[in-house]
Coordinates of C-alpha atoms and ligand atoms in Angstrom, one line a residue:
X1 CA 63.2 167.9 141.8
X2 CA 59.9 169.2 143.2
X3 CA 59.9 169.2 147.0
X4 CA 57.4 166.9 148.8
X5 CA 56.7 169.9 151.0
X6 CA 57.8 173.5 150.7
X7 CA 56.8 176.1 153.2
X8 CA 57.9 179.8 152.7
X9 CA 57.5 182.5 155.3
X10 CA 54.4 180.8 156.9
X11 CA 52.8 183.0 159.5
X12 CA 49.7 182.1 161.6
X13 CA 48.2 184.5 164.1
X14 CA 45.2 183.1 165.9
X15 CA 42.2 185.2 166.8
X16 CA 43.2 186.9 170.1
X17 CA 46.6 187.6 168.8
X18 CA 48.8 184.6 169.5
X19 CA 51.5 184.3 166.9
X20 CA 51.8 180.5 166.7
X21 CA 53.9 180.4 163.5
X22 CA 56.2 183.3 162.8
X23 CA 57.7 183.3 159.3
X24 CA 58.6 179.6 159.2
X25 CA 60.3 178.2 156.1
X26 CA 61.4 174.7 155.4
X27 CA 61.7 172.2 152.5
X28 CA 61.2 168.4 152.7
X29 CA 62.7 166.5 149.8
X30 CA 60.7 163.5 148.2
X31 CA 61.5 160.3 150.1
X32 CA 62.9 161.9 153.1
X33 CA 62.1 161.0 156.7
X34 CA 62.0 164.3 158.4
X35 CA 61.9 165.0 162.1
X36 CA 60.1 168.1 163.3
X37 CA 61.1 168.9 166.9
X38 CA 60.4 171.6 169.4
X39 CA 59.0 172.4 172.8
X40 CA 55.3 172.4 173.5
X41 CA 53.7 175.5 172.1
X42 CA 56.5 176.0 169.4
X43 CA 54.0 175.9 166.6
X44 CA 54.5 172.4 165.2
X45 CA 50.8 171.4 165.2
X46 CA 49.8 174.7 163.9
X47 CA 52.2 174.4 161.0
X48 CA 50.8 170.9 160.3
X49 CA 47.2 172.3 160.5
X50 CA 48.1 174.9 157.8
X51 CA 49.7 172.3 155.6
X52 CA 46.6 170.1 155.8
X53 CA 43.9 172.8 155.6
X54 CA 42.6 172.5 159.2
X55 CA 43.9 176.1 159.7
X56 CA 44.1 178.9 157.2
X57 CA 47.6 180.6 157.1
X58 CA 47.6 184.3 157.9
X59 CA 50.3 184.6 155.2
X60 CA 53.1 182.7 153.4
X61 CA 53.0 179.9 150.9
X62 CA 52.7 176.1 151.2
X63 CA 53.1 173.6 148.3
X64 CA 52.7 169.8 148.5
X65 CA 54.5 168.2 145.5
X66 CA 54.1 171.5 143.8
X67 CA 50.4 171.9 144.5
X68 CA 49.2 175.0 146.5
X69 CA 47.8 173.9 149.8
X70 CA 45.4 176.8 150.0
X71 CA 44.3 177.6 146.4
X72 CA 44.2 173.9 145.3
X73 CA 43.2 172.6 148.7
X74 CA 41.5 169.4 147.5
X75 CA 44.2 168.3 145.2
X76 CA 46.9 169.0 147.9
X77 CA 45.0 167.2 150.6
X78 CA 44.8 164.0 148.5
X79 CA 48.6 163.9 148.5
X80 CA 48.7 163.9 152.3
X81 CA 48.0 161.3 155.0
X82 CA 47.6 162.8 158.4
X83 CA 47.8 161.2 161.9
X84 CA 46.8 164.1 164.1
X85 CA 48.0 164.7 167.6
X86 CA 44.6 164.3 169.1
X87 CA 42.3 161.3 168.2
X88 CA 39.5 162.9 166.3
X89 CA 37.2 159.9 165.8
X90 CA 33.8 158.7 167.0
X91 CA 34.7 156.6 170.0
X92 CA 31.9 154.2 169.2
X93 CA 33.1 153.5 165.6
X94 CA 35.0 150.4 164.8
X95 CA 38.5 150.5 163.3
X96 CA 37.1 149.1 160.0
X97 CA 34.5 151.8 159.8
X98 CA 37.0 154.5 160.6
X99 CA 39.2 153.4 157.7
X100 CA 36.3 152.9 155.4
X101 CA 34.8 156.3 156.1
X102 CA 38.0 158.1 155.3
X103 CA 38.3 156.0 152.2
X104 CA 34.8 157.3 151.2
X105 CA 35.9 160.8 151.8
X106 CA 38.7 160.3 149.3
X107 CA 36.4 158.7 146.7
X108 CA 37.0 155.0 147.4
X109 CA 33.8 153.0 147.1
X110 CA 32.4 149.4 146.8
X111 CA 34.8 146.5 146.3
X112 CA 37.8 148.8 145.9
X113 CA 37.2 150.4 149.3
X114 CA 36.7 146.9 150.9
X115 CA 39.9 145.6 149.4
X116 CA 41.9 148.7 150.5
X117 CA 40.5 148.3 154.1
X118 CA 41.2 144.6 154.2
X119 CA 44.7 145.4 153.2
X120 CA 45.2 147.9 155.9
X121 CA 43.7 145.8 158.6
X122 CA 46.1 143.0 157.7
X123 CA 49.1 145.3 157.4
X124 CA 48.6 146.9 160.8
X125 CA 47.5 143.6 162.5
X126 CA 44.1 144.9 163.2
X127 CA 42.0 142.0 162.0
X128 CA 41.1 140.7 165.4
X129 CA 40.3 144.2 166.6
X130 CA 38.5 145.5 163.4
X131 CA 34.9 145.2 164.9
X132 CA 35.6 146.5 168.4
X133 CA 34.8 150.0 169.5
X134 CA 37.6 152.4 169.1
X135 CA 37.3 153.5 172.8
X136 CA 37.9 149.9 174.0
X137 CA 41.3 149.7 172.2
X138 CA 44.7 150.3 173.9
X139 CA 46.7 153.5 173.1
X140 CA 49.0 151.6 170.8
X141 CA 46.1 150.0 168.9
X142 CA 44.4 153.3 168.6
X143 CA 47.5 154.8 167.0
X144 CA 47.6 152.0 164.5
X145 CA 44.0 152.6 163.5
X146 CA 44.8 156.3 163.0
X147 CA 47.8 155.3 160.9
X148 CA 45.7 152.9 158.7
X149 CA 43.1 155.7 158.3
X150 CA 45.9 158.1 157.2
X151 CA 47.0 155.8 154.5
X152 CA 43.7 154.7 153.0
X153 CA 44.0 156.8 149.9
X154 CA 47.7 156.0 149.3
X155 CA 49.2 159.5 150.2
X156 CA 52.6 160.4 149.0
X157 CA 53.4 162.5 152.2
X158 CA 52.5 161.1 155.6
X159 CA 52.4 163.6 158.4
X160 CA 52.5 162.2 162.0
X161 CA 51.9 164.6 164.9
X162 CA 53.3 162.9 168.0
X163 CA 52.3 159.4 167.0
X164 CA 54.0 157.6 169.8
X165 CA 53.0 159.8 172.8
X166 CA 51.5 157.4 175.4
X167 CA 52.4 154.3 173.4
X168 CA 54.2 151.5 175.3
X169 CA 57.6 150.4 174.3
X170 CA 56.6 147.3 172.4
X171 CA 53.9 149.0 170.3
X172 CA 56.2 151.9 169.7
X173 CA 58.7 149.5 168.1
X174 CA 55.9 148.1 165.9
X175 CA 55.1 151.6 164.8
X176 CA 58.7 152.4 164.0
X177 CA 58.8 149.2 161.8
X178 CA 55.6 150.2 160.0
X179 CA 57.0 153.7 159.3
X180 CA 60.4 152.5 158.1
X181 CA 58.7 150.1 155.7
X182 CA 56.4 152.9 154.4
X183 CA 59.4 155.1 153.9
X184 CA 61.4 152.3 152.2
X185 CA 58.4 151.9 149.8
X186 CA 58.8 155.6 148.8
X187 CA 56.4 157.5 151.2
X188 CA 57.8 160.8 152.4
X189 CA 57.4 161.2 156.2
X190 CA 57.2 164.2 158.4
X191 CA 57.3 163.2 162.1
X192 CA 56.8 165.3 165.1
X193 CA 58.0 163.7 168.3
X194 CA 59.3 164.6 171.8
X195 CA 61.4 161.3 171.9
X196 CA 64.8 162.2 170.8
X197 CA 65.9 158.6 170.6
X198 CA 63.0 157.9 168.2
X199 CA 63.9 160.9 165.9
X200 CA 67.6 159.8 165.9
X201 CA 66.7 156.3 165.0
X202 CA 64.2 157.0 162.2
X203 CA 64.8 160.4 160.6
X204 CA 67.4 161.4 158.0
X205 CA 66.8 165.2 158.2
X206 CA 65.9 167.2 161.3
X207 CA 64.3 170.7 161.9
X208 CA 64.1 172.2 165.3
X209 CA 61.4 174.8 165.7
X210 CA 61.1 177.3 168.6
X211 CA 58.7 180.2 169.0
X212 CA 57.1 179.7 165.6
X213 CA 60.4 179.6 163.6
X214 CA 62.9 176.9 162.4
X215 CA 66.0 177.7 164.5
X216 CA 68.1 174.9 163.1
X217 CA 67.8 172.3 160.4
X218 CA 70.1 169.9 158.4
X219 CA 71.0 166.3 158.0
X220 CA 70.7 164.2 161.1
X221 CA 74.6 163.6 161.2
X222 CA 75.1 167.3 161.8
X223 CA 73.0 167.1 165.0
X224 CA 74.8 163.9 166.2
X225 CA 78.2 165.6 166.5
X226 CA 77.5 167.0 169.9
X227 CA 74.4 164.7 170.4
X228 CA 70.8 165.5 169.5
X229 CA 69.9 166.4 173.0
X230 CA 72.6 169.1 173.3
X231 CA 71.8 170.4 169.8
X232 CA 68.0 170.5 170.8
X233 CA 68.8 172.3 174.1
X234 CA 71.0 174.9 172.6
X235 CA 68.7 175.5 169.6
X236 CA 65.6 176.0 171.8
X237 CA 67.5 177.9 174.5
X238 CA 66.4 175.6 177.3
X239 CA 68.6 175.2 180.4
X240 CA 70.0 171.6 180.5
X241 CA 69.7 171.5 184.3
X242 CA 66.1 172.7 184.1
X243 CA 65.2 170.1 181.5
X244 CA 66.9 167.2 183.2
X245 CA 65.4 168.2 186.5
X246 CA 69.0 168.1 187.9
X247 CA 69.1 171.5 189.5
X248 CA 69.8 170.9 193.1
Ligands
LIG301 P1 53.1 172.7 169.3 O1 52.4 171.7 168.5 O2 54.5 172.8 168.9 O3 53.0 172.2 170.8 P2 50.9 174.5 168.7 O4 51.0 174.7 167.3 O5 49.9 173.5 169.2 O6 52.3 174.0 169.2 O7 50.7 175.9 169.5 C1 51.4 177.0 169.2 C2 50.8 178.2 169.9 O8 49.5 178.5 169.4 C3 50.6 178.0 171.4 O9 50.9 179.2 172.1 C4 49.1 177.6 171.5 O10 48.6 177.9 172.8 C5 48.5 178.5 170.4 N1 47.3 177.8 169.8 C6 47.3 176.5 169.2 N2 46.0 176.3 168.7 C7 45.3 177.4 168.9 C8 44.0 177.7 168.6 N3 43.2 177.0 168.0 N4 43.6 179.0 169.0 C9 44.4 179.8 169.6 N5 45.7 179.5 170.0 C10 46.1 178.4 169.6
LIG302 MG1 51.5 169.8 168.9

């Protein structure tokens, strides 16, 4: 079967010489819920930027459902929905506009775009908020708008870069439910998160990235033998005491 995402020997060196991604390879099977973990600065967002065309790879190959992400950028990008780590929206735009504009970008117009926007407002419980300014919304509501925007064109691969950072417990649970429904309906999901509990609950496959490389990957069950936290700490070379703040 053609992978949903295939990355081979991806390398990204920023101007100035920072090697953000250092020969990273990984494969995500269609239908998977894939957790992408690693410390700050490990290269997760840069990898996502290369996959979605925000950054140009220095070398290596990326295919989305068999489509080359660099040479067939437009076709590849249509297959992806992206919820970026930073909110990249006009703070004065309304949730409705934000979703409609992205629909327009992907070629949805007129009644079709209206119908799709209505559907997403309904699905993410945004109807009562759809005419407010984005900046007035709580962190959890903002995340839902960004998720709705990511889905407007019906992508087959949904990429979420730290979607629950700064989201309170209740709204995080809502987001989990939405993501599980989407995955059940066949959408492949790549999730980046620092919440190990969240990854353990949602993901079927996990990759841990450190210093621009995948240092460990496999089915979730393999990580649970010693516990995900222990696996994470040993794969990234962190000192448990340091991380837990327990050094006395
Ligand atoms: P993560 O998402 O895992 O926290 P990033 O991909 O954001 O990691 O960053 C990886 C490395 O690349 C870091 O050292 C970061 O400072 C650097 N970096 C990220 N974006 C840029 C950029 N636009 N220009 C230069 N360096 C960058
Ligand atoms: Mg990041």
